[in-house]
Short mmCIF file of C-alpha atoms in Angstrom, two decimals:
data_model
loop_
_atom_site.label_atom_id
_atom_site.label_comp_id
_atom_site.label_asym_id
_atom_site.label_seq_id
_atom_site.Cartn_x
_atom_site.Cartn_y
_atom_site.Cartn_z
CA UNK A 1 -10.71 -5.51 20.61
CA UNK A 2 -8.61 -2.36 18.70
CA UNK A 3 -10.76 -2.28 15.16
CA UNK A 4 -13.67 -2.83 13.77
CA UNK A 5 -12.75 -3.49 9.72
CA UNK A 6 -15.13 -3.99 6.68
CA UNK A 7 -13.07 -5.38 3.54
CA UNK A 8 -14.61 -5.78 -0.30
CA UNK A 9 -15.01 -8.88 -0.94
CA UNK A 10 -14.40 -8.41 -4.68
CA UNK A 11 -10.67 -7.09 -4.22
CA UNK A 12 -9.43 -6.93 -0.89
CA UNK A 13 -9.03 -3.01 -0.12
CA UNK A 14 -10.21 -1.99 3.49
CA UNK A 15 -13.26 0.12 2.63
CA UNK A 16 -14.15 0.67 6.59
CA UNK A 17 -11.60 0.87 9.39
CA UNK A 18 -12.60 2.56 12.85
CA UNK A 19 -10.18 2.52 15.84
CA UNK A 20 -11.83 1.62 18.92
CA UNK A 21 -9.22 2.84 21.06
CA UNK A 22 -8.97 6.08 19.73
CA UNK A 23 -12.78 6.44 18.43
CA UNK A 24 -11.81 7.23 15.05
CA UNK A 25 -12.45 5.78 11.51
CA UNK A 26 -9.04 5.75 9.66
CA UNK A 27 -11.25 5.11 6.87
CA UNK A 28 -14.97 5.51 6.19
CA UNK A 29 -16.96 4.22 3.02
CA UNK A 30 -20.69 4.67 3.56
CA UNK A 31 -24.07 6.42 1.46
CA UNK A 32 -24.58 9.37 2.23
CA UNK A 33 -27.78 10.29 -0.52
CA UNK A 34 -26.14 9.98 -3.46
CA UNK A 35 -22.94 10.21 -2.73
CA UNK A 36 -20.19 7.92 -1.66
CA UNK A 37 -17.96 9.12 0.92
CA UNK A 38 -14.06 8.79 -0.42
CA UNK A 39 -10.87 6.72 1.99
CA UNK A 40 -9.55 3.35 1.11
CA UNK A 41 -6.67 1.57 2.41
CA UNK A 42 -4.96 -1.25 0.35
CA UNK A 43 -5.94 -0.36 -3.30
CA UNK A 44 -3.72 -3.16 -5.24
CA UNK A 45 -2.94 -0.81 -8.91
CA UNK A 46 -1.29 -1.31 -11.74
CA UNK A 47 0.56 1.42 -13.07
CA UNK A 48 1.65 1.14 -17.03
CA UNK A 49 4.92 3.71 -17.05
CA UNK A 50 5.99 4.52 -20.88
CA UNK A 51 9.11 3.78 -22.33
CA UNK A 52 11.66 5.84 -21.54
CA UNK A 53 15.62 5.62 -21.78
CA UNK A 54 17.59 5.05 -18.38
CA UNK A 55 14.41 2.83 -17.36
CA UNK A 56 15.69 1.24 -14.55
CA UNK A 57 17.25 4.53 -12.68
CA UNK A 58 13.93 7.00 -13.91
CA UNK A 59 10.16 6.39 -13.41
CA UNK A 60 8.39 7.49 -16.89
CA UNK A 61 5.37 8.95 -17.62
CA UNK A 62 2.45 7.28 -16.20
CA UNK A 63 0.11 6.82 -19.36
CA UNK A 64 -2.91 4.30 -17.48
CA UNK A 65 -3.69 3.35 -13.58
CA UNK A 66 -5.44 0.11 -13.48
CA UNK A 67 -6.89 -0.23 -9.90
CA UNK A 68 -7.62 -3.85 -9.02
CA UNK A 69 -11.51 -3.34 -8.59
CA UNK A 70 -13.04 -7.13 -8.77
CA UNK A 71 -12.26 -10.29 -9.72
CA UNK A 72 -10.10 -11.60 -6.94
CA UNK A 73 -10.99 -14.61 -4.66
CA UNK A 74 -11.58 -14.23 -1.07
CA UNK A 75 -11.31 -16.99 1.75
CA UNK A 76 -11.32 -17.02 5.33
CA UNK A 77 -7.41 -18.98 6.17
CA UNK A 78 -8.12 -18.04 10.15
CA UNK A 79 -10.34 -16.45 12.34
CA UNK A 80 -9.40 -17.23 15.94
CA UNK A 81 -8.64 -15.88 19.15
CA UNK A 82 -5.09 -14.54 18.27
CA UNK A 83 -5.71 -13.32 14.81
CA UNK A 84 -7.99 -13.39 11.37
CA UNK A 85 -6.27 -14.42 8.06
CA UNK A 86 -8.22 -13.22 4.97
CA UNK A 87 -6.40 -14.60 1.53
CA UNK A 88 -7.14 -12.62 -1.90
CA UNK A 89 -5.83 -13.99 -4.97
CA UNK A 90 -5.85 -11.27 -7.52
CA UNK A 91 -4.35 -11.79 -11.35
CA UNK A 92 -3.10 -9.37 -13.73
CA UNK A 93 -1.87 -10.24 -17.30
CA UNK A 94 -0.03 -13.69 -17.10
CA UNK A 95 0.47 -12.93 -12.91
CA UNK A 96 -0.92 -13.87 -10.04
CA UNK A 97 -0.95 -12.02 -6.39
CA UNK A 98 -1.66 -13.91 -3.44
CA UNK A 99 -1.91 -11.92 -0.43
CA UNK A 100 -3.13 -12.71 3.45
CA UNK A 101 -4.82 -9.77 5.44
CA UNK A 102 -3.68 -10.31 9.08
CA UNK A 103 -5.27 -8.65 11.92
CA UNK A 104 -4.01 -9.72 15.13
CA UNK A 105 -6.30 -9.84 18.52
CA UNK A 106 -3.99 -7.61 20.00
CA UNK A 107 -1.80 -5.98 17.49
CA UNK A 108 -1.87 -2.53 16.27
CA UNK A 109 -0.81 -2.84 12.94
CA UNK A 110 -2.67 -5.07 10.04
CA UNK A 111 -0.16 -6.83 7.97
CA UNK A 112 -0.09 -7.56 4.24
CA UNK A 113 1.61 -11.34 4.00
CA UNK A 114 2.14 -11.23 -0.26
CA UNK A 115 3.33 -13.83 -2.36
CA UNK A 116 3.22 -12.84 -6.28
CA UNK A 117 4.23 -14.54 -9.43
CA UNK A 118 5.45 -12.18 -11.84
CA UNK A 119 5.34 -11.90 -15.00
CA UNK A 120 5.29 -8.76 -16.95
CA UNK A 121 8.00 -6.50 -18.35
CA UNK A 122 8.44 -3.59 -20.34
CA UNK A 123 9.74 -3.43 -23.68
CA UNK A 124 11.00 -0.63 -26.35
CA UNK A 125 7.62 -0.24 -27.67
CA UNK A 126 5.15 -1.47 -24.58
CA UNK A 127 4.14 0.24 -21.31
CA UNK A 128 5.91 -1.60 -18.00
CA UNK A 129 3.74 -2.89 -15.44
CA UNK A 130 4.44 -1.28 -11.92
CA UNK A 131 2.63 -3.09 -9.07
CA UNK A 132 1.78 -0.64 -6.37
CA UNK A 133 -0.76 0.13 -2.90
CA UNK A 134 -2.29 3.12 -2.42
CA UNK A 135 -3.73 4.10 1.15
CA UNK A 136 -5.83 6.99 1.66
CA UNK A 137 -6.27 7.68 5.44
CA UNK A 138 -8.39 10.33 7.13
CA UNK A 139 -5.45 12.90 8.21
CA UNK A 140 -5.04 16.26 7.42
CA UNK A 141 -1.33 16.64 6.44
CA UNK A 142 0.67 18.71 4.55
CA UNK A 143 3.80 16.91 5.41
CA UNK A 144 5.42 12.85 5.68
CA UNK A 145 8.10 11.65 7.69
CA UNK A 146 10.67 8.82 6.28
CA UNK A 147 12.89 6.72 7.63
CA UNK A 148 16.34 7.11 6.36
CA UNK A 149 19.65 5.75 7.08
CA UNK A 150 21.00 6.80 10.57
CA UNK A 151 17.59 9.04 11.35
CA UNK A 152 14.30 10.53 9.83
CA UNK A 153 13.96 13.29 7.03
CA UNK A 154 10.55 15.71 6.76
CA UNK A 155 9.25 15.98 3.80
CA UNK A 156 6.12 18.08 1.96
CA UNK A 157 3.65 15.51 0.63
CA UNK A 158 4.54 16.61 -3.24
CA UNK A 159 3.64 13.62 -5.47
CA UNK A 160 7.21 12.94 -5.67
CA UNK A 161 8.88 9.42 -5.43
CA UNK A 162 11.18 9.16 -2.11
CA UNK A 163 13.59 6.55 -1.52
CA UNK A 164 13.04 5.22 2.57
CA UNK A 165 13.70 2.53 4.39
CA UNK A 166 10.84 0.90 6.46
CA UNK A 167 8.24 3.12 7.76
CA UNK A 168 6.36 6.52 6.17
CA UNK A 169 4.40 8.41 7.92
CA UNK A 170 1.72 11.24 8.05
CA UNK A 171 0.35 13.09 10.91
CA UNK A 172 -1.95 15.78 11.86
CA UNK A 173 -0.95 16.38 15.54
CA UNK A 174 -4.22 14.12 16.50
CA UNK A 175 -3.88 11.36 14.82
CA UNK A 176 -1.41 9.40 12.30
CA UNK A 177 -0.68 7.01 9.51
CA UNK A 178 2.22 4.84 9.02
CA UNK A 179 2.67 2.27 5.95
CA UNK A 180 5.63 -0.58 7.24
CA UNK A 181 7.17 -2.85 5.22
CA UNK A 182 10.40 -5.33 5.48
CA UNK A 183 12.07 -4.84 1.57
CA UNK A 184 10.63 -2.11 -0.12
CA UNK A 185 11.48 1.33 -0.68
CA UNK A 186 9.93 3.84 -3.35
CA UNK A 187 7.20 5.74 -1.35
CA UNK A 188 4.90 8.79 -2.43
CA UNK A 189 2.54 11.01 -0.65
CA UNK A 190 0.27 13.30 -2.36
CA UNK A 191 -1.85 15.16 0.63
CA UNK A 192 -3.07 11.86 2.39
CA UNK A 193 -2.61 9.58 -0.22
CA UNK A 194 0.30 7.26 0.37
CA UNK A 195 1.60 5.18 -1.90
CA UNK A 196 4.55 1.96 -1.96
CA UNK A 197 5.88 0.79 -4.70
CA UNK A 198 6.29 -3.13 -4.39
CA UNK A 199 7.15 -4.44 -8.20
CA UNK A 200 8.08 -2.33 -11.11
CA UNK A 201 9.29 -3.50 -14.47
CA UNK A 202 12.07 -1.35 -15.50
CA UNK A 203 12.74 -2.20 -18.96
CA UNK A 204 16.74 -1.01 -19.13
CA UNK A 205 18.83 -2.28 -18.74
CA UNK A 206 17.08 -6.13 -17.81
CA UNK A 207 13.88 -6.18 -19.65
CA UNK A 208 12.91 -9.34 -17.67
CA UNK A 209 14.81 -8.22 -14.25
CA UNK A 210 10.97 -8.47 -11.56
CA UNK A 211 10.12 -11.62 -14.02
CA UNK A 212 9.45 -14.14 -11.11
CA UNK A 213 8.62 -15.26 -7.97
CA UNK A 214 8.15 -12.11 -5.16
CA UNK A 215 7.72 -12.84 -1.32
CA UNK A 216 7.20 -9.82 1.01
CA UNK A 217 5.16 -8.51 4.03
CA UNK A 218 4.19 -4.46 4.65
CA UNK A 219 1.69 -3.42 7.02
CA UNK A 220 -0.28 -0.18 8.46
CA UNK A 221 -0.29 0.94 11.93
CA UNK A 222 -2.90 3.96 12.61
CA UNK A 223 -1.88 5.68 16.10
CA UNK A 224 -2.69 8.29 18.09
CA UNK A 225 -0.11 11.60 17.84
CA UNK A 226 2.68 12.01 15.70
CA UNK A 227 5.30 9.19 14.62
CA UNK A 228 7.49 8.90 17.42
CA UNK A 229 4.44 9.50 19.95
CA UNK A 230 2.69 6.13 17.90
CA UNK A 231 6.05 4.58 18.08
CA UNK A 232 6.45 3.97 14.63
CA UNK A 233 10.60 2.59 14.77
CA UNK A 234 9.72 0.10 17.19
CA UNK A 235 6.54 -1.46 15.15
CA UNK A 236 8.50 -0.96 11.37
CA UNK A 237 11.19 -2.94 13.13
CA UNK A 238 9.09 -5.68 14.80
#
C-alpha cells in the first residue's frame, strides 16, 4: 500500500523505490536512450583503508571501493499480508553477509535484518576491509541532521565522517531521507549520498578486533518534510 520497490536480484540494492503516498520515486533506475538514470539505495561496499598508525582512532586513505555488484543469492523468506522478507547472502574474502530486506504492509520504513561472519583484518602491510551502505536518494540538500546525545546537530554534507547516534537525515523542505539503525555510528554525507559504516577493521591496536560473528538491524524511512515533520526520533527509536 506505501511503495512500490524493484530490487537487483544479483546484489540486493533497491534500484526503484516510488512512494505512493507522497507520489515520489526516492529512487529511480530506468533507460532513458542510452543512458542510465543514477539513485540506489542499499549499495553493500567494501572499502580497503591503507595502513596507517593510530588505526583504530583514524580512518586512512581509501586506496579501492569494491561495490558488491553480483554474485549474491536471493530468496523469497515471506511475502504475506503483514510484510515481504527478501534474504541476500553476499560473500567477500573468507566472509559471508546474510541480510533480510523487510518491507512491512504498513510500515514506513524498510529494514535491513543483517547477520555477517567476519573475517578480515588489516595488517602492517595490507589494506583493512571496511564494510559499509551507501544510499543515494533523490533530495536536493546541502545539509544533514544527526542525532546526538541530549539533541540534534546540523551539519553541511562535506564527505566527512560524523559520529551519531541512531538516525541521519537529509531534507529539501519537500521531501526527506533518513538512514536508522540500532548499534552503529560513523555516518557520511556527500550532497545526497549517505553513507553508514557497519564493520571496519582497524588494524591498531587489535588487528583481529571485527574478526567474528556481527548481528544488527538499520533501516530507511523516506517522508514527507523535514526530520521532525517525518518524525524521524520516534521511528529511529521504534
Amino acid at each position: 500500500p506505501i511503495y512500490e520497490v524493484e530490487i537487483a536480484k544479483r546484489n540486493g540494492q533497491i534500484t526503484s523505490l516510488y512512494d505512493r503516498e507522497q507520489d515520489w520515486y526516492v529512487v529511480r533506475r530506468e533507460e532513458i536512450g542510452w543512458r542510465l538514470k543514477n539513485g540506489v539505495l542499499n549499495a553493500l561496499q567494501i572499502h580497503m583503508e591503507e595502513p596507517t598508525p593510530m588505526s583504530g582512532w583514524t580512518i586512512g586513505d581509501v586506496r579501492t571501493v569494491h561495490t558488491l555488484l553480483s554474485g549474491a543469492r536471493a530468496e523469497v523468506v515471506a511475502d504475506g499480508p503483514v510484510e515481504s522478507r527478501l534474504r541476500f547472502t553476499h560473500t567477500f574474502g573468507d566472509s559471508t553477509i546474510v541480510q533480510d530486506i523487510v518491507i512491512g504492509a504498513h510500515r514506513r520504513d524498510i529494514r535491513f535484518e543483517t547477520e555477517v561472519d567476519w573475517r578480515e583484518w588489516g595488517d602492517f602491510d595490507r589494506d583493512a576491509p571496511m564494510l559499509r551502505a551507501l544510499f543515494t536518494p533523490a533530495i536536493q540538500n546541502k545539509d544533514a541532521v544527526y542525532e546526538i546525545p541530549f539533541g540534534t546537530i546540523t551539519r553541511p554534507a562535506d564527505d566527512r565522517e560524523y559520529p551519531a547516534l541512531t538516525w541521519a537525515d537529509i531534507s529539501d523542505g519537500a521531501h526527506g531521507f533518513a538512514v536508522l539503525n540500532d548499534c552503529k555510528h560513523g555516518y557520511r554525507c556527500r550532497g545526497n549520498a549517505m553513507e553508514l559504516a557497519l564493520i571496519r577493521s582497524g588494524w591498531l591496536p587489535d588487528p583481529k578486533s571485527d574478526v567474528g560473528g556481527h548481528r544488527f538491524t538499520y533501516a530507511i524511512l523516506p517522508h514527507a518534510g523535514d526530520w521532525q515533520a517525518g518524525g524521524v526520533p520516534a521511528a529511529a527509536q521504534a
